[in-house]
Amino acid sequence: GRLEAVTQQMGYHPQYLDSFLKMQHYLMHMDGPLPFDCRHYIAIMAAARHQCRYLVNLHVLQFLRAGGDPQWLRGLEFIPPKLRNLNEINKILAHRPWLITKEHIEKLLKISEWSWSLAELVHAVVLLAHCHALASFVFGCGCEQDEGLGGRGSLKSLSLGNQCFCEATAGNSCSQELLRINRKRSLDSCMELDSLRERMQRIHVETEGREEMRLLQQDREEGERQGVEVGVQGGTEYPPDPSVGLSPLADPDGEVTGATNLACYTQDPDFGYQDFARRDEDQTQVFRVQDYSWEDHGFSLVNRLYSDIGHLLDEKFRMVDGLQSSAMAKRQGCEPSVFKRGIWNYIHCMFGIRYDDYDYAEVNQLLERMLKVYIKTVTCYPEKTNSEMFDRFWKQFKHSEKVHVNLLILEARMQAELLYALQAITQYMI
């Protein structure tokens, strides 16, 4: 009776969910240039850049299912040099994609024992951009696991017996189950969402309660032996730091307990987003869509080097553009398409991507300050999103409208990263 948290949130827009699941299933589980274990490890590296424990844990589980070497989960020092060489482009794409150059591409493709092929690199770039953007959605919608049982949303439970949302496109999938639930009851109100969360919480407590009590008893006994005081929160005893000592590997009961320290999957942790408008004069100039666009350039390149992924990505970009946001647009007294374009172009502007045919003064007219702060935080440094931001912005709007904003963030950010990476690959190929 449980739905994975990301699937549940996207389920407010079932047509988009179906498109998202098809693309992700193809990216992670169908034939492609990269081995399956490497795909999930790249996803771990990407999610770790934003300290997204939720996605890291999910892909640790999938990495092990795919037969990945458990030693790799000890950190970047324990993986093959070929994968480790991807770390630089992962870092730049995640935080300052405008710094990607053809020299970065050339370094990965140069002839050596650990060189990448063009097809492999395109697959990896799509994976990185996808997971960076998905981390924004995870934080923006409150799916990220916080300290305590179940996290803020209390919607997730990762075990080796559960179906990952990556795989929910075949047979009796989560998406089909979600469509059935959506027909049975409306999920389009915060009151009903809270009720669903309460039910999910009860199920989680019932199924995990015995294990929780066992671990709690062990922690209490260990604390007594070491003289460590056990805290109390909400009437329930808990260890002061539940993450201490956790392993990213599965325990004997088949449960993935979580990654201890995400820093082992990253290098240069202080490298983060920097306002494009404040860049040094000698850095990359403004990226003009008229010179290099997804429709005219990126789509054909990615589809040629990684068959069919371009069509699936393009469908997803178009699907989010077609979603309705009438209440949000009505508040601003404009057409839904105008409002959505304002959000999309604002996100691209933060990454230095400009549209010559757009009047950027509209952004300040269309987007309230609180919404702009929310969008920038979730887009550029999602790990700084706090538990109040999603609940506070535009309280009077339906939950589905807020999820829609996060879907726009996800797709606009992913397309921005892809544009920079694919342009650099194009320049290398010329």
Coordinates of C-alpha atoms in Angstrom, one line a residue:
G1 CA 0.0 0.0 0.0
R2 CA 3.0 2.3 0.0
L3 CA 4.0 4.6 -2.9
E4 CA 7.5 5.8 -3.3
A5 CA 7.8 9.5 -2.4
V6 CA 9.0 10.9 -5.8
T7 CA 6.3 8.9 -7.6
Q8 CA 3.6 10.1 -5.3
Q9 CA 4.5 13.8 -5.7
M10 CA 4.8 13.5 -9.5
G11 CA 1.5 11.6 -9.5
Y12 CA -0.4 14.9 -9.1
H13 CA 0.4 15.2 -12.8
P14 CA -0.1 11.6 -14.1
Q15 CA 0.8 12.3 -17.8
Y16 CA 4.1 13.9 -16.8
L17 CA 4.8 11.0 -14.4
D18 CA 4.3 8.5 -17.2
S19 CA 6.8 10.4 -19.4
F20 CA 9.3 10.7 -16.6
L21 CA 9.2 7.0 -15.7
K22 CA 9.6 6.0 -19.3
M23 CA 12.7 8.2 -19.7
Q24 CA 14.3 7.1 -16.4
H25 CA 13.6 3.4 -17.0
Y26 CA 15.3 3.7 -20.4
L27 CA 18.2 5.7 -18.9
M28 CA 18.9 3.3 -16.0
H29 CA 17.7 -0.2 -17.1
M30 CA 17.6 -0.5 -20.9
D31 CA 20.4 -1.1 -23.4
G32 CA 22.9 1.7 -23.5
P33 CA 26.6 2.5 -23.7
L34 CA 27.2 2.2 -20.0
P35 CA 27.1 -0.9 -17.8
F36 CA 24.2 -1.0 -15.3
D37 CA 26.4 -0.8 -12.1
C38 CA 28.3 2.2 -13.5
R39 CA 25.0 4.0 -14.3
H40 CA 23.9 3.8 -10.7
Y41 CA 27.3 4.8 -9.4
I42 CA 27.3 7.9 -11.6
A43 CA 23.9 8.6 -10.1
I44 CA 25.4 8.3 -6.6
M45 CA 28.1 10.7 -7.5
A46 CA 25.6 13.2 -8.9
A47 CA 23.3 13.1 -6.0
A48 CA 26.1 13.4 -3.5
R49 CA 27.1 16.8 -5.0
H50 CA 23.9 18.1 -3.4
Q51 CA 24.1 15.9 -0.3
C52 CA 20.9 14.2 -1.4
R53 CA 20.9 11.2 0.9
Y54 CA 17.5 10.1 -0.4
L55 CA 18.8 9.5 -4.0
V56 CA 22.2 8.2 -2.9
N57 CA 20.6 5.5 -0.7
L58 CA 18.2 4.6 -3.5
H59 CA 21.0 4.1 -6.1
V60 CA 23.2 2.3 -3.6
L61 CA 20.5 -0.2 -3.4
Q62 CA 20.2 -0.4 -7.2
F63 CA 23.9 -0.5 -7.6
L64 CA 24.1 -3.6 -5.4
R65 CA 21.2 -5.2 -7.3
A66 CA 23.0 -4.7 -10.5
G67 CA 26.0 -6.6 -9.2
G68 CA 28.2 -3.6 -8.3
D69 CA 31.4 -4.1 -6.3
P70 CA 30.6 -3.2 -2.7
Q71 CA 34.1 -1.8 -2.3
W72 CA 33.1 1.1 -4.6
L73 CA 30.7 2.3 -1.9
R74 CA 33.7 3.1 0.3
G75 CA 34.3 6.2 -1.9
L76 CA 35.9 7.6 -5.0
E77 CA 39.3 6.3 -4.1
F78 CA 38.0 2.8 -4.5
I79 CA 36.5 3.1 -8.0
P80 CA 38.2 2.6 -11.4
P81 CA 40.1 5.7 -12.7
K82 CA 37.8 6.0 -15.7
L83 CA 34.8 6.7 -13.4
R84 CA 36.8 8.8 -11.0
N85 CA 37.8 11.0 -14.0
L86 CA 34.2 12.0 -14.4
N87 CA 34.2 13.8 -11.1
E88 CA 35.4 17.1 -12.5
I89 CA 32.6 17.4 -15.0
N90 CA 30.1 16.2 -12.4
K91 CA 31.2 19.0 -10.1
I92 CA 31.1 21.7 -12.7
L93 CA 27.7 20.6 -14.2
A94 CA 26.1 20.5 -10.8
H95 CA 27.1 24.0 -9.7
R96 CA 28.5 26.1 -12.6
P97 CA 27.7 24.4 -15.9
W98 CA 28.8 27.5 -17.9
L99 CA 32.4 26.6 -17.1
I100 CA 32.3 23.4 -19.2
T101 CA 34.6 23.6 -22.1
K102 CA 35.7 21.4 -25.0
E103 CA 39.0 20.9 -23.1
H104 CA 37.0 19.0 -20.3
I105 CA 35.5 16.8 -23.0
E106 CA 38.9 16.2 -24.7
K107 CA 40.5 15.2 -21.4
L108 CA 37.9 12.4 -20.9
L109 CA 38.0 11.3 -24.6
K110 CA 41.8 11.3 -25.1
I111 CA 43.2 7.9 -26.1
S112 CA 44.3 6.0 -23.0
E113 CA 43.5 3.0 -21.0
W114 CA 40.8 4.9 -19.2
S115 CA 39.3 7.0 -22.0
W116 CA 35.6 7.4 -22.6
S117 CA 33.8 6.9 -25.9
L118 CA 31.6 9.7 -27.2
A119 CA 28.5 7.5 -26.7
E120 CA 29.5 6.6 -23.1
L121 CA 30.1 10.3 -22.3
V122 CA 26.7 11.4 -23.6
H123 CA 25.1 8.7 -21.6
A124 CA 27.0 9.8 -18.5
V125 CA 26.2 13.5 -19.1
V126 CA 22.5 12.8 -19.4
L127 CA 22.7 10.7 -16.1
L128 CA 24.5 13.5 -14.3
A129 CA 22.1 16.2 -15.4
H130 CA 19.1 14.0 -14.7
C131 CA 20.2 13.3 -11.1
H132 CA 21.3 16.9 -10.3
A133 CA 17.9 18.1 -11.4
L134 CA 16.0 15.3 -9.6
A135 CA 17.9 16.2 -6.4
S136 CA 16.3 19.7 -6.8
F137 CA 12.9 18.1 -7.0
V138 CA 13.5 15.8 -4.1
F139 CA 14.5 18.7 -1.8
G140 CA 11.9 21.0 -3.2
C141 CA 9.0 18.6 -2.5
G142 CA 10.3 17.5 0.8
C143 CA 11.1 13.9 -0.2
E144 CA 14.7 14.1 1.2
Q145 CA 15.1 12.0 4.4
D146 CA 15.6 14.2 7.5
E147 CA 16.7 12.9 10.8
G148 CA 14.0 10.8 12.6
L149 CA 11.6 8.1 11.5
G150 CA 10.6 8.5 7.9
G151 CA 11.9 12.0 7.3
R152 CA 9.9 15.1 6.7
G153 CA 7.4 13.7 4.3
S154 CA 7.2 10.3 6.0
L155 CA 6.6 8.8 2.5
K156 CA 9.6 6.6 1.8
S157 CA 10.8 3.2 2.8
L158 CA 13.7 1.7 0.8
S159 CA 14.2 -2.0 1.0
L160 CA 15.4 -4.7 -1.3
G161 CA 11.9 -5.9 -1.7
N162 CA 10.3 -2.7 -2.8
Q163 CA 10.0 -1.5 -6.4
C164 CA 12.2 1.4 -7.3
F165 CA 10.5 4.3 -9.1
C166 CA 13.2 3.8 -11.8
E167 CA 11.5 0.5 -12.7
A168 CA 7.9 1.6 -12.4
T169 CA 7.1 1.4 -16.1
A170 CA 6.3 -2.2 -16.7
G171 CA 3.4 -4.4 -15.5
N172 CA 1.7 -3.5 -12.3
S173 CA 3.8 -0.3 -11.9
C174 CA 3.6 2.4 -9.3
S175 CA 2.4 4.8 -12.0
Q176 CA -0.6 2.6 -12.9
E177 CA -1.4 2.1 -9.2
L178 CA -1.2 5.9 -8.7
L179 CA -3.6 6.5 -11.6
R180 CA -6.0 4.1 -10.0
I181 CA -5.7 5.9 -6.7
N182 CA -6.1 9.3 -8.4
R183 CA -9.4 8.1 -10.0
K184 CA -10.6 6.9 -6.7
R185 CA -9.9 10.0 -4.7
S186 CA -8.7 13.5 -5.3
L187 CA -5.2 14.1 -4.1
D188 CA -5.4 17.7 -5.1
S189 CA -5.7 19.3 -1.7
C190 CA -3.3 19.8 1.2
M191 CA -5.8 18.3 3.7
E192 CA -6.0 15.1 1.7
L193 CA -2.2 15.0 1.3
D194 CA -1.8 15.3 5.1
S195 CA -4.3 12.5 5.6
L196 CA -2.4 10.3 3.1
R197 CA 0.9 11.1 4.9
E198 CA -0.6 10.0 8.2
R199 CA -1.7 6.7 6.7
M200 CA 1.7 6.2 5.2
Q201 CA 3.3 7.0 8.5
R202 CA 1.1 4.5 10.3
I203 CA 2.0 1.8 7.7
H204 CA 5.7 2.7 8.1
V205 CA 5.5 2.5 11.9
E206 CA 3.7 -0.8 11.8
T207 CA 6.1 -2.5 9.4
E208 CA 9.3 -1.0 10.8
G209 CA 8.4 -0.7 14.4
R210 CA 10.0 -3.9 15.6
E211 CA 13.3 -3.2 13.9
E212 CA 13.3 0.3 15.3
M213 CA 12.8 -0.9 18.8
R214 CA 15.5 -3.5 18.4
L215 CA 18.0 -0.8 17.2
L216 CA 16.8 1.5 19.9
Q217 CA 17.5 -1.1 22.6
Q218 CA 21.0 -1.7 21.1
D219 CA 21.7 2.1 21.1
R220 CA 20.5 2.5 24.6
E221 CA 22.6 -0.4 25.9
E222 CA 25.6 1.0 24.0
G223 CA 25.0 4.4 25.4
E224 CA 24.9 3.1 28.9
R225 CA 28.1 1.3 28.4
Q226 CA 29.8 4.4 27.0
G227 CA 28.1 6.9 29.3
V228 CA 26.3 8.6 26.3
E229 CA 23.0 10.2 27.1
V230 CA 20.1 9.2 25.0
G231 CA 17.8 12.0 23.8
V232 CA 14.1 12.3 23.8
Q233 CA 12.1 13.7 20.9
G234 CA 8.3 13.7 20.7
G235 CA 8.1 11.3 23.6
T236 CA 10.2 8.7 21.8
E237 CA 13.8 7.9 22.7
Y238 CA 16.3 8.2 19.9
P239 CA 20.1 8.2 19.6
P240 CA 21.6 11.7 19.4
D241 CA 22.9 11.1 15.9
P242 CA 21.1 8.3 14.1
S243 CA 23.5 8.4 11.1
V244 CA 26.6 7.5 13.1
G245 CA 27.9 4.1 12.3
L246 CA 25.5 3.4 9.5
S247 CA 26.8 1.5 6.4
P248 CA 25.7 2.0 2.8
L249 CA 25.6 -1.8 2.5
A250 CA 22.6 -4.0 3.1
D251 CA 22.2 -5.5 6.6
P252 CA 21.6 -9.3 7.1
D253 CA 17.8 -8.6 6.8
G254 CA 18.2 -7.1 3.3
E255 CA 17.5 -3.5 4.4
V256 CA 19.7 -0.7 3.1
T257 CA 20.5 1.4 6.2
G258 CA 21.9 4.5 4.5
A259 CA 25.2 6.1 3.5
T260 CA 27.4 7.1 6.4
N261 CA 29.2 10.1 4.9
L262 CA 28.3 11.4 1.5
A263 CA 31.6 13.3 1.4
C264 CA 33.3 10.0 0.3
Y265 CA 31.6 10.4 -3.1
T266 CA 32.7 14.0 -3.7
Q267 CA 35.9 16.0 -4.1
D268 CA 36.2 19.7 -3.6
P269 CA 33.1 20.0 -1.4
D270 CA 33.5 23.8 -1.1
F271 CA 32.9 24.2 -4.9
G272 CA 29.3 25.4 -5.2
Y273 CA 26.9 27.7 -7.2
Q274 CA 28.2 31.2 -7.9
D275 CA 25.9 33.9 -9.3
F276 CA 26.5 34.0 -13.0
A277 CA 26.0 37.7 -13.1
R278 CA 29.0 38.1 -10.7
R279 CA 31.4 35.9 -12.8
D280 CA 34.8 37.1 -13.7
E281 CA 35.1 39.0 -17.0
D282 CA 37.4 36.3 -18.5
Q283 CA 34.8 33.6 -18.0
T284 CA 32.3 32.2 -20.4
Q285 CA 30.0 34.8 -22.0
V286 CA 26.2 34.6 -22.0
F287 CA 24.9 31.5 -23.6
R288 CA 22.4 32.5 -26.3
V289 CA 19.8 30.0 -27.2
Q290 CA 19.6 31.5 -30.7
D291 CA 23.1 30.1 -31.3
Y292 CA 22.7 26.7 -29.7
S293 CA 19.3 25.3 -28.7
W294 CA 17.9 22.0 -27.6
E295 CA 15.5 21.8 -30.5
D296 CA 18.0 22.7 -33.3
H297 CA 21.2 21.2 -31.9
G298 CA 21.1 19.3 -28.6
F299 CA 18.3 16.9 -29.6
S300 CA 19.9 15.6 -32.7
L301 CA 23.4 15.2 -31.1
V302 CA 22.2 13.3 -28.1
N303 CA 19.9 11.1 -30.1
R304 CA 22.6 10.2 -32.6
L305 CA 25.1 9.2 -29.9
Y306 CA 22.6 7.5 -27.5
S307 CA 19.8 6.1 -29.6
D308 CA 16.2 7.2 -28.7
I309 CA 17.1 9.1 -25.5
G310 CA 16.6 12.4 -27.3
H311 CA 13.0 11.5 -28.1
L312 CA 12.3 10.6 -24.5
L313 CA 13.9 13.7 -23.2
D314 CA 12.1 15.9 -25.7
E315 CA 8.7 14.3 -24.7
K316 CA 9.4 15.1 -21.1
F317 CA 10.4 18.7 -21.8
R318 CA 7.2 19.1 -23.9
M319 CA 5.0 17.4 -21.3
V320 CA 6.0 19.8 -18.5
D321 CA 5.3 22.7 -20.8
G322 CA 1.8 21.4 -21.4
L323 CA 0.8 21.1 -17.8
Q324 CA -1.9 23.4 -16.6
S325 CA -1.2 26.0 -13.9
S326 CA -4.3 28.1 -14.2
A327 CA -4.5 29.1 -10.5
M328 CA -1.0 30.4 -10.4
A329 CA -1.4 32.3 -13.7
K330 CA -4.8 33.7 -12.7
R331 CA -3.2 35.2 -9.6
Q332 CA -0.8 37.2 -11.8
G333 CA -3.5 38.1 -14.3
C334 CA -1.7 36.3 -17.2
E335 CA -2.0 33.3 -19.4
P336 CA -0.6 30.0 -18.1
S337 CA 2.0 29.8 -20.9
V338 CA 3.3 33.3 -20.0
F339 CA 3.7 32.4 -16.4
K340 CA 5.4 29.1 -17.1
R341 CA 7.8 30.8 -19.6
G342 CA 8.7 33.4 -16.9
I343 CA 9.7 30.6 -14.5
W344 CA 11.6 28.7 -17.2
N345 CA 13.5 31.7 -18.4
Y346 CA 14.3 32.8 -14.9
I347 CA 15.9 29.5 -14.1
H348 CA 17.9 29.5 -17.3
C349 CA 19.0 33.1 -16.6
M350 CA 20.5 32.0 -13.3
F351 CA 22.7 29.6 -15.4
G352 CA 23.7 32.3 -17.9
I353 CA 21.3 31.2 -20.7
R354 CA 19.4 34.0 -22.4
Y355 CA 16.6 34.3 -24.9
D356 CA 16.9 37.4 -27.2
D357 CA 13.2 37.5 -27.8
Y358 CA 12.2 37.7 -24.2
D359 CA 11.7 40.8 -22.0
Y360 CA 13.3 39.8 -18.7
A361 CA 11.5 42.7 -17.0
E362 CA 8.5 40.3 -17.1
V363 CA 10.2 38.0 -14.5
N364 CA 9.9 40.6 -11.7
Q365 CA 6.3 41.3 -12.7
L366 CA 5.2 37.7 -12.8
L367 CA 7.1 36.1 -9.9
E368 CA 6.7 37.3 -6.4
R369 CA 9.8 37.7 -4.3
M370 CA 9.1 34.7 -2.1
L371 CA 8.6 32.5 -5.1
K372 CA 11.8 33.7 -6.7
V373 CA 13.8 33.0 -3.5
Y374 CA 12.3 29.5 -3.4
I375 CA 13.0 28.8 -7.1
K376 CA 16.6 30.0 -6.8
T377 CA 17.3 28.0 -3.7
V378 CA 15.8 24.8 -5.1
T379 CA 17.6 25.2 -8.4
C380 CA 21.0 26.4 -7.4
Y381 CA 21.6 24.9 -3.9
P382 CA 18.7 22.5 -3.1
E383 CA 20.5 21.1 -0.1
K384 CA 19.8 24.5 1.6
T385 CA 16.0 24.1 1.2
N386 CA 14.5 24.0 4.7
S387 CA 11.3 22.2 5.8
E388 CA 9.3 25.4 5.9
M389 CA 10.0 26.8 2.4
F390 CA 7.7 24.4 0.5
D391 CA 4.9 24.8 3.0
R392 CA 5.2 28.6 3.2
F393 CA 5.3 29.7 -0.4
W394 CA 1.8 30.4 -1.8
K395 CA -0.2 28.7 0.9
Q396 CA -3.5 29.4 -0.8
F397 CA -2.6 27.3 -3.8
K398 CA -3.2 23.6 -4.3
H399 CA -0.4 21.2 -3.6
S400 CA -0.4 20.2 -7.3
E401 CA 0.5 23.8 -8.3
K402 CA 3.5 23.7 -6.1
V403 CA 4.6 20.4 -7.5
H404 CA 4.2 21.9 -10.9
V405 CA 6.7 24.6 -10.0
N406 CA 9.2 21.9 -8.9
L407 CA 8.7 20.0 -12.2
L408 CA 9.5 23.2 -14.1
I409 CA 12.6 23.6 -12.0
L410 CA 13.6 20.0 -12.6
E411 CA 13.2 20.2 -16.4
A412 CA 14.6 23.7 -16.9
R413 CA 17.7 22.9 -14.8
M414 CA 18.3 19.6 -16.6
Q415 CA 18.0 21.2 -20.0
A416 CA 20.4 24.0 -19.0
E417 CA 23.1 21.5 -17.9
L418 CA 22.5 19.4 -21.1
L419 CA 22.9 22.5 -23.3
Y420 CA 26.3 23.4 -21.9
A421 CA 27.6 19.9 -22.0
L422 CA 26.3 19.1 -25.5
Q423 CA 27.6 22.4 -26.8
A424 CA 31.1 21.5 -25.4
I425 CA 30.9 18.1 -27.1
T426 CA 29.8 19.7 -30.3
Q427 CA 32.8 22.1 -30.2
Y428 CA 35.1 19.2 -29.6
M429 CA 33.7 17.3 -32.6
I430 CA 34.1 20.2 -35.0

